Amino acid sequence: DSGVTQTPKHLITATGQRVTLRCSPRSGDLSVYWYQQSLDQGLQFLIQYYNGEERAKGNILERFSAQQFPDLHSELNLSSLELGDSALYFCASSERGQGGSYGYTFGSGTRLTVV
Amino acid sequence: QQPVQSPQAVILREGEDAVINCSSSKALYSVHWYRQKHGEAPVFLMILLKGGEQKGHEKISASFNEKKQQSSLYLTASQLSYSGTYFCGTETNSGYALNFGKGTSLLVTP
């Protein structure tokens, strides 16, 4: 157990639907990151939160949104799903804040299959 | 912004050495290295901050040439457990998210 908890582990849904992925960071970590992993693109950065505030956005589609709650858990919402959204979605956390650089701890991921 | 990794894939026999390279077109604050085994999450290996410091533990080490914006991961006397996909992640500003390369697949055979 890495300390980062992601639920659910697997999700199968139809095109056009909406799903929510959940992430609880490692205890004490204030930063949460979401990444999408597909076979041909590697790990694509989606969005970063630090202590409840959005810090940076990557290649996140307008159909996707996220938030970090006061207890620091985060949710990634994916709507109007398309076949191409099928991928492994990872959440990671770190101590990273205003300065310094720390390694990420990844959750076990949510495998999303859109049919 | 995605760093470029080379080679894409490596096959080694146990005990052989390998080098994986990572280069960026942007000035970097730090470089991270991660290993991902099939069906698992990436696991943090090490971090290198600008200053060219070489870090590592046991038989895995890395270097960072900040003038060239390049980092290399060195795996010496490889073991079967080293098999997996290695990713470098680059940070252009302190406190911001990593951009990962597409990965280098490493297979160590008996």
PDB file of C-alpha atoms in Angstrom:
ATOM      1  CA  ASP A   1       0.000   0.000   0.000  1.00  0.00           C
ATOM      2  CA  SER A   2       1.593   3.233  -1.209  1.00  0.00           C
ATOM      3  CA  GLY A   3      -0.554   5.401   1.038  1.00  0.00           C
ATOM      4  CA  VAL A   4      -2.449   6.935  -1.904  1.00  0.00           C
ATOM      5  CA  THR A   5      -5.904   5.419  -2.281  1.00  0.00           C
ATOM      6  CA  GLN A   6      -7.828   5.487  -5.536  1.00  0.00           C
ATOM      7  CA  THR A   7     -11.341   4.230  -6.088  1.00  0.00           C
ATOM      8  CA  PRO A   8     -12.761   2.513  -7.981  1.00  0.00           C
ATOM      9  CA  LYS A   9     -10.058   0.253  -9.420  1.00  0.00           C
ATOM     10  CA  HIS A  10     -12.062  -0.563 -12.530  1.00  0.00           C
ATOM     11  CA  LEU A  11     -14.878   1.262 -14.243  1.00  0.00           C
ATOM     12  CA  ILE A  12     -16.789   0.249 -17.343  1.00  0.00           C
ATOM     13  CA  THR A  13     -19.270   2.730 -18.710  1.00  0.00           C
ATOM     14  CA  ALA A  14     -21.007   3.670 -21.938  1.00  0.00           C
ATOM     15  CA  THR A  15     -20.213   6.574 -24.231  1.00  0.00           C
ATOM     16  CA  GLY A  16     -21.880   9.807 -23.214  1.00  0.00           C
ATOM     17  CA  GLN A  17     -21.914   8.939 -19.533  1.00  0.00           C
ATOM     18  CA  ARG A  18     -20.275  10.737 -16.603  1.00  0.00           C
ATOM     19  CA  VAL A  19     -18.019   9.182 -13.967  1.00  0.00           C
ATOM     20  CA  THR A  20     -16.187  10.345 -10.856  1.00  0.00           C
ATOM     21  CA  LEU A  21     -12.792   9.050  -9.811  1.00  0.00           C
ATOM     22  CA  ARG A  22     -11.707   9.506  -6.224  1.00  0.00           C
ATOM     23  CA  CYS A  23      -8.272   9.912  -4.663  1.00  0.00           C
ATOM     24  CA  SER A  24      -7.098  10.172  -1.066  1.00  0.00           C
ATOM     25  CA  PRO A  25      -3.492  11.403  -0.841  1.00  0.00           C
ATOM     26  CA  ARG A  26      -0.815  10.066   1.444  1.00  0.00           C
ATOM     27  CA  SER A  27      -1.111  11.432   4.957  1.00  0.00           C
ATOM     28  CA  GLY A  28       0.584  14.809   5.216  1.00  0.00           C
ATOM     29  CA  ASP A  29       0.837  15.424   1.467  1.00  0.00           C
ATOM     30  CA  LEU A  30      -0.762  18.664   0.347  1.00  0.00           C
ATOM     31  CA  SER A  31      -0.318  18.317  -3.406  1.00  0.00           C
ATOM     32  CA  VAL A  32      -2.420  16.054  -5.600  1.00  0.00           C
ATOM     33  CA  TYR A  33      -1.830  15.374  -9.276  1.00  0.00           C
ATOM     34  CA  TRP A  34      -3.946  13.565 -11.851  1.00  0.00           C
ATOM     35  CA  TYR A  35      -2.395  11.767 -14.797  1.00  0.00           C
ATOM     36  CA  GLN A  36      -3.853   9.832 -17.699  1.00  0.00           C
ATOM     37  CA  GLN A  37      -1.898   6.881 -19.026  1.00  0.00           C
ATOM     38  CA  SER A  38      -2.572   5.344 -22.400  1.00  0.00           C
ATOM     39  CA  LEU A  39      -0.380   2.932 -24.335  1.00  0.00           C
ATOM     40  CA  ASP A  40       0.929   5.371 -26.900  1.00  0.00           C
ATOM     41  CA  GLN A  41       1.117   8.573 -24.866  1.00  0.00           C
ATOM     42  CA  GLY A  42       2.695   7.575 -21.598  1.00  0.00           C
ATOM     43  CA  LEU A  43       1.761   9.599 -18.518  1.00  0.00           C
ATOM     44  CA  GLN A  44      -0.103  12.746 -19.501  1.00  0.00           C
ATOM     45  CA  PHE A  45      -0.488  15.431 -16.846  1.00  0.00           C
ATOM     46  CA  LEU A  46      -4.063  16.580 -16.345  1.00  0.00           C
ATOM     47  CA  ILE A  47      -4.281  18.829 -13.303  1.00  0.00           C
ATOM     48  CA  GLN A  48      -2.574  19.677 -10.001  1.00  0.00           C
ATOM     49  CA  TYR A  49      -4.009  20.867  -6.702  1.00  0.00           C
ATOM     50  CA  TYR A  50      -2.189  22.224  -3.696  1.00  0.00           C
ATOM     51  CA  ASN A  51      -3.977  22.501  -0.359  1.00  0.00           C
ATOM     52  CA  GLY A  52      -7.371  22.877  -1.980  1.00  0.00           C
ATOM     53  CA  GLU A  53      -6.366  25.295  -4.720  1.00  0.00           C
ATOM     54  CA  GLU A  54      -5.784  24.532  -8.386  1.00  0.00           C
ATOM     55  CA  ARG A  55      -2.050  24.980  -9.084  1.00  0.00           C
ATOM     56  CA  ALA A  56      -1.560  23.940 -12.681  1.00  0.00           C
ATOM     57  CA  LYS A  57      -3.426  22.526 -15.647  1.00  0.00           C
ATOM     58  CA  GLY A  58      -2.073  20.246 -18.299  1.00  0.00           C
ATOM     59  CA  ASN A  59      -3.779  18.538 -21.200  1.00  0.00           C
ATOM     60  CA  ILE A  60      -7.135  18.355 -19.506  1.00  0.00           C
ATOM     61  CA  LEU A  61     -10.198  18.384 -21.738  1.00  0.00           C
ATOM     62  CA  GLU A  62     -13.074  20.776 -21.063  1.00  0.00           C
ATOM     63  CA  ARG A  63     -15.272  17.712 -20.468  1.00  0.00           C
ATOM     64  CA  PHE A  64     -13.054  16.873 -17.482  1.00  0.00           C
ATOM     65  CA  SER A  65     -12.988  18.715 -14.186  1.00  0.00           C
ATOM     66  CA  ALA A  66     -11.493  18.157 -10.774  1.00  0.00           C
ATOM     67  CA  GLN A  67     -11.455  19.527  -7.272  1.00  0.00           C
ATOM     68  CA  GLN A  68      -9.647  19.056  -3.998  1.00  0.00           C
ATOM     69  CA  PHE A  69     -11.701  19.129  -0.821  1.00  0.00           C
ATOM     70  CA  PRO A  70     -10.817  20.530   2.633  1.00  0.00           C
ATOM     71  CA  ASP A  71      -9.828  17.051   3.826  1.00  0.00           C
ATOM     72  CA  LEU A  72      -7.417  17.012   0.830  1.00  0.00           C
ATOM     73  CA  HIS A  73      -9.048  14.175  -1.040  1.00  0.00           C
ATOM     74  CA  SER A  74      -9.601  14.882  -4.700  1.00  0.00           C
ATOM     75  CA  GLU A  75     -12.130  13.905  -7.331  1.00  0.00           C
ATOM     76  CA  LEU A  76     -11.758  13.822 -11.097  1.00  0.00           C
ATOM     77  CA  ASN A  77     -15.012  14.132 -13.013  1.00  0.00           C
ATOM     78  CA  LEU A  78     -15.172  12.896 -16.592  1.00  0.00           C
ATOM     79  CA  SER A  79     -18.287  13.676 -18.600  1.00  0.00           C
ATOM     80  CA  SER A  80     -19.671  13.042 -22.090  1.00  0.00           C
ATOM     81  CA  LEU A  81     -17.322  10.105 -22.247  1.00  0.00           C
ATOM     82  CA  GLU A  82     -15.885   8.978 -25.564  1.00  0.00           C
ATOM     83  CA  LEU A  83     -14.179   5.744 -26.547  1.00  0.00           C
ATOM     84  CA  GLY A  84     -10.857   7.580 -26.612  1.00  0.00           C
ATOM     85  CA  ASP A  85     -11.154   8.392 -22.924  1.00  0.00           C
ATOM     86  CA  SER A  86     -10.484   4.758 -22.088  1.00  0.00           C
ATOM     87  CA  ALA A  87      -7.225   4.767 -20.149  1.00  0.00           C
ATOM     88  CA  LEU A  88      -5.604   4.272 -16.771  1.00  0.00           C
ATOM     89  CA  TYR A  89      -6.030   7.313 -14.550  1.00  0.00           C
ATOM     90  CA  PHE A  90      -3.472   7.815 -11.810  1.00  0.00           C
ATOM     91  CA  CYS A  91      -3.548  10.084  -8.849  1.00  0.00           C
ATOM     92  CA  ALA A  92      -0.279  10.986  -7.147  1.00  0.00           C
ATOM     93  CA  SER A  93       0.569  13.049  -4.115  1.00  0.00           C
ATOM     94  CA  SER A  94       3.668  14.754  -2.789  1.00  0.00           C
ATOM     95  CA  GLU A  95       4.816  17.111  -0.081  1.00  0.00           C
ATOM     96  CA  ARG A  96       5.553  19.660  -2.790  1.00  0.00           C
ATOM     97  CA  GLY A  97       4.459  23.149  -1.946  1.00  0.00           C
ATOM     98  CA  GLN A  98       5.899  26.550  -2.452  1.00  0.00           C
ATOM     99  CA  GLY A  99       9.442  25.353  -2.805  1.00  0.00           C
ATOM    100  CA  GLY A 100      11.551  22.254  -2.969  1.00  0.00           C
ATOM    101  CA  SER A 101      10.965  19.153  -4.978  1.00  0.00           C
ATOM    102  CA  TYR A 102       9.769  15.821  -3.654  1.00  0.00           C
ATOM    103  CA  GLY A 103       9.075  12.446  -5.155  1.00  0.00           C
ATOM    104  CA  TYR A 104       5.542  11.490  -6.056  1.00  0.00           C
ATOM    105  CA  THR A 105       3.641   8.619  -4.511  1.00  0.00           C
ATOM    106  CA  PHE A 106       1.203   7.131  -6.991  1.00  0.00           C
ATOM    107  CA  GLY A 107      -2.054   5.382  -6.284  1.00  0.00           C
ATOM    108  CA  SER A 108      -2.836   2.066  -7.940  1.00  0.00           C
ATOM    109  CA  GLY A 109      -4.944   3.782 -10.594  1.00  0.00           C
ATOM    110  CA  THR A 110      -8.457   3.543 -11.973  1.00  0.00           C
ATOM    111  CA  ARG A 111      -8.823   1.671 -15.234  1.00  0.00           C
ATOM    112  CA  LEU A 112     -11.624   3.284 -17.216  1.00  0.00           C
ATOM    113  CA  THR A 113     -13.146   1.455 -20.141  1.00  0.00           C
ATOM    114  CA  VAL A 114     -15.698   3.293 -22.270  1.00  0.00           C
ATOM    115  CA  VAL A 115     -17.822   1.024 -24.443  1.00  0.00           C
TER     116      VAL A 115
ATOM    117  CA  GLN B   1       7.210  20.135 -23.075  1.00  0.00           C
ATOM    118  CA  GLN B   2       7.307  16.374 -22.879  1.00  0.00           C
ATOM    119  CA  PRO B   3      10.896  15.209 -22.341  1.00  0.00           C
ATOM    120  CA  VAL B   4      12.360  12.774 -24.831  1.00  0.00           C
ATOM    121  CA  GLN B   5      13.616   9.422 -23.619  1.00  0.00           C
ATOM    122  CA  SER B   6      15.977   7.052 -25.379  1.00  0.00           C
ATOM    123  CA  PRO B   7      16.158   4.251 -26.118  1.00  0.00           C
ATOM    124  CA  GLN B   8      12.508   3.186 -26.360  1.00  0.00           C
ATOM    125  CA  ALA B   9      13.325  -0.360 -25.328  1.00  0.00           C
ATOM    126  CA  VAL B  10      16.276  -2.350 -24.016  1.00  0.00           C
ATOM    127  CA  ILE B  11      16.800  -6.072 -23.532  1.00  0.00           C
ATOM    128  CA  LEU B  12      19.603  -7.127 -21.209  1.00  0.00           C
ATOM    129  CA  ARG B  13      20.975 -10.288 -19.719  1.00  0.00           C
ATOM    130  CA  GLU B  14      21.357 -10.412 -15.968  1.00  0.00           C
ATOM    131  CA  GLY B  15      24.529  -8.664 -14.901  1.00  0.00           C
ATOM    132  CA  GLU B  16      24.726  -6.325 -17.886  1.00  0.00           C
ATOM    133  CA  ASP B  17      24.622  -2.544 -17.655  1.00  0.00           C
ATOM    134  CA  ALA B  18      22.225  -0.073 -19.242  1.00  0.00           C
ATOM    135  CA  VAL B  19      21.879   3.671 -19.637  1.00  0.00           C
ATOM    136  CA  ILE B  20      18.585   5.464 -20.201  1.00  0.00           C
ATOM    137  CA  ASN B  21      18.631   9.065 -21.348  1.00  0.00           C
ATOM    138  CA  CYS B  22      16.175  11.898 -20.907  1.00  0.00           C
ATOM    139  CA  SER B  23      16.403  15.294 -22.563  1.00  0.00           C
ATOM    140  CA  SER B  24      14.338  18.443 -22.456  1.00  0.00           C
ATOM    141  CA  SER B  25      14.141  21.545 -24.630  1.00  0.00           C
ATOM    142  CA  LYS B  26      13.358  23.698 -21.587  1.00  0.00           C
ATOM    143  CA  ALA B  27      15.453  24.755 -18.611  1.00  0.00           C
ATOM    144  CA  LEU B  28      14.828  22.358 -15.759  1.00  0.00           C
ATOM    145  CA  TYR B  29      14.553  22.707 -12.009  1.00  0.00           C
ATOM    146  CA  SER B  30      14.629  18.988 -11.368  1.00  0.00           C
ATOM    147  CA  VAL B  31      14.467  15.564 -12.962  1.00  0.00           C
ATOM    148  CA  HIS B  32      12.733  12.581 -11.407  1.00  0.00           C
ATOM    149  CA  TRP B  33      13.036   8.910 -12.305  1.00  0.00           C
ATOM    150  CA  TYR B  34      10.308   6.320 -11.789  1.00  0.00           C
ATOM    151  CA  ARG B  35       9.930   2.629 -12.555  1.00  0.00           C
ATOM    152  CA  GLN B  36       6.623   1.025 -13.436  1.00  0.00           C
ATOM    153  CA  LYS B  37       6.098  -2.717 -13.522  1.00  0.00           C
ATOM    154  CA  HIS B  38       3.334  -4.156 -15.656  1.00  0.00           C
ATOM    155  CA  GLY B  39      -0.076  -3.561 -14.124  1.00  0.00           C
ATOM    156  CA  GLU B  40       1.309  -1.527 -11.249  1.00  0.00           C
ATOM    157  CA  ALA B  41       1.726   2.126 -10.357  1.00  0.00           C
ATOM    158  CA  PRO B  42       4.958   4.012 -11.062  1.00  0.00           C
ATOM    159  CA  VAL B  43       7.378   3.954  -8.138  1.00  0.00           C
ATOM    160  CA  PHE B  44       9.718   6.821  -7.307  1.00  0.00           C
ATOM    161  CA  LEU B  45      13.427   6.010  -7.718  1.00  0.00           C
ATOM    162  CA  MET B  46      15.276   9.276  -7.308  1.00  0.00           C
ATOM    163  CA  ILE B  47      15.305  13.001  -7.876  1.00  0.00           C
ATOM    164  CA  LEU B  48      18.042  15.232  -9.222  1.00  0.00           C
ATOM    165  CA  LEU B  49      18.075  18.948  -8.680  1.00  0.00           C
ATOM    166  CA  LYS B  50      19.873  21.451 -10.885  1.00  0.00           C
ATOM    167  CA  GLY B  51      23.519  21.561  -9.911  1.00  0.00           C
ATOM    168  CA  GLY B  52      24.613  18.422 -11.727  1.00  0.00           C
ATOM    169  CA  GLU B  53      24.573  16.239  -8.634  1.00  0.00           C
ATOM    170  CA  GLN B  54      24.711  12.526  -9.207  1.00  0.00           C
ATOM    171  CA  LYS B  55      22.511  10.536  -6.902  1.00  0.00           C
ATOM    172  CA  GLY B  56      21.568   6.967  -6.461  1.00  0.00           C
ATOM    173  CA  HIS B  57      21.554   3.941  -4.307  1.00  0.00           C
ATOM    174  CA  GLU B  58      22.934   0.457  -4.716  1.00  0.00           C
ATOM    175  CA  LYS B  59      23.345  -0.225  -8.402  1.00  0.00           C
ATOM    176  CA  ILE B  60      21.017   2.421  -9.806  1.00  0.00           C
ATOM    177  CA  SER B  61      22.303   5.959 -10.125  1.00  0.00           C
ATOM    178  CA  ALA B  62      21.611   9.031 -12.210  1.00  0.00           C
ATOM    179  CA  SER B  63      23.156  12.272 -13.325  1.00  0.00           C
ATOM    180  CA  PHE B  64      21.779  15.622 -14.419  1.00  0.00           C
ATOM    181  CA  ASN B  65      23.547  17.982 -16.797  1.00  0.00           C
ATOM    182  CA  GLU B  66      21.621  21.218 -16.380  1.00  0.00           C
ATOM    183  CA  LYS B  67      23.538  22.998 -19.134  1.00  0.00           C
ATOM    184  CA  LYS B  68      22.344  20.435 -21.649  1.00  0.00           C
ATOM    185  CA  GLN B  69      19.013  19.802 -19.870  1.00  0.00           C
ATOM    186  CA  GLN B  70      19.779  16.115 -19.948  1.00  0.00           C
ATOM    187  CA  SER B  71      19.629  13.347 -17.398  1.00  0.00           C
ATOM    188  CA  SER B  72      20.833   9.777 -17.560  1.00  0.00           C
ATOM    189  CA  LEU B  73      19.853   6.777 -15.459  1.00  0.00           C
ATOM    190  CA  TYR B  74      22.557   4.152 -14.969  1.00  0.00           C
ATOM    191  CA  LEU B  75      21.671   0.566 -14.121  1.00  0.00           C
ATOM    192  CA  THR B  76      24.718  -1.537 -13.364  1.00  0.00           C
ATOM    193  CA  ALA B  77      24.902  -5.296 -12.943  1.00  0.00           C
ATOM    194  CA  SER B  78      21.210  -5.543 -13.770  1.00  0.00           C
ATOM    195  CA  GLN B  79      18.939  -7.919 -11.901  1.00  0.00           C
ATOM    196  CA  LEU B  80      15.709  -9.569 -13.026  1.00  0.00           C
ATOM    197  CA  SER B  81      13.840  -7.250 -10.681  1.00  0.00           C
ATOM    198  CA  TYR B  82      14.979  -4.245 -12.719  1.00  0.00           C
ATOM    199  CA  SER B  83      12.583  -5.159 -15.525  1.00  0.00           C
ATOM    200  CA  GLY B  84       9.872  -2.606 -16.110  1.00  0.00           C
ATOM    201  CA  THR B  85       9.253   0.719 -17.807  1.00  0.00           C
ATOM    202  CA  TYR B  86      11.373   3.646 -16.692  1.00  0.00           C
ATOM    203  CA  PHE B  87      10.007   7.164 -16.881  1.00  0.00           C
ATOM    204  CA  CYS B  88      11.774  10.431 -16.415  1.00  0.00           C
ATOM    205  CA  GLY B  89       9.713  13.340 -15.169  1.00  0.00           C
ATOM    206  CA  THR B  90      10.877  16.916 -15.588  1.00  0.00           C
ATOM    207  CA  GLU B  91      10.010  19.960 -13.547  1.00  0.00           C
ATOM    208  CA  THR B  92      10.569  23.383 -15.069  1.00  0.00           C
ATOM    209  CA  ASN B  93       9.559  25.381 -12.010  1.00  0.00           C
ATOM    210  CA  SER B  94       9.686  24.439  -8.364  1.00  0.00           C
ATOM    211  CA  GLY B  95       6.338  23.326  -7.044  1.00  0.00           C
ATOM    212  CA  TYR B  96       4.743  22.500 -10.364  1.00  0.00           C
ATOM    213  CA  ALA B  97       3.740  19.199 -11.858  1.00  0.00           C
ATOM    214  CA  LEU B  98       6.077  16.851 -13.657  1.00  0.00           C
ATOM    215  CA  ASN B  99       5.969  16.233 -17.367  1.00  0.00           C
ATOM    216  CA  PHE B 100       6.841  12.628 -18.106  1.00  0.00           C
ATOM    217  CA  GLY B 101       8.594  11.092 -21.072  1.00  0.00           C
ATOM    218  CA  LYS B 102       6.999   8.207 -22.958  1.00  0.00           C
ATOM    219  CA  GLY B 103       9.089   5.698 -21.074  1.00  0.00           C
ATOM    220  CA  THR B 104      11.831   3.157 -21.755  1.00  0.00           C
ATOM    221  CA  SER B 105      10.898  -0.492 -21.540  1.00  0.00           C
ATOM    222  CA  LEU B 106      13.643  -2.565 -19.918  1.00  0.00           C
ATOM    223  CA  LEU B 107      13.641  -6.351 -19.924  1.00  0.00           C
ATOM    224  CA  VAL B 108      16.281  -8.280 -18.039  1.00  0.00           C
ATOM    225  CA  THR B 109      16.547 -11.931 -18.985  1.00  0.00           C
ATOM    226  CA  PRO B 110      18.277 -14.792 -17.134  1.00  0.00           C
TER     227      PRO B 110
END
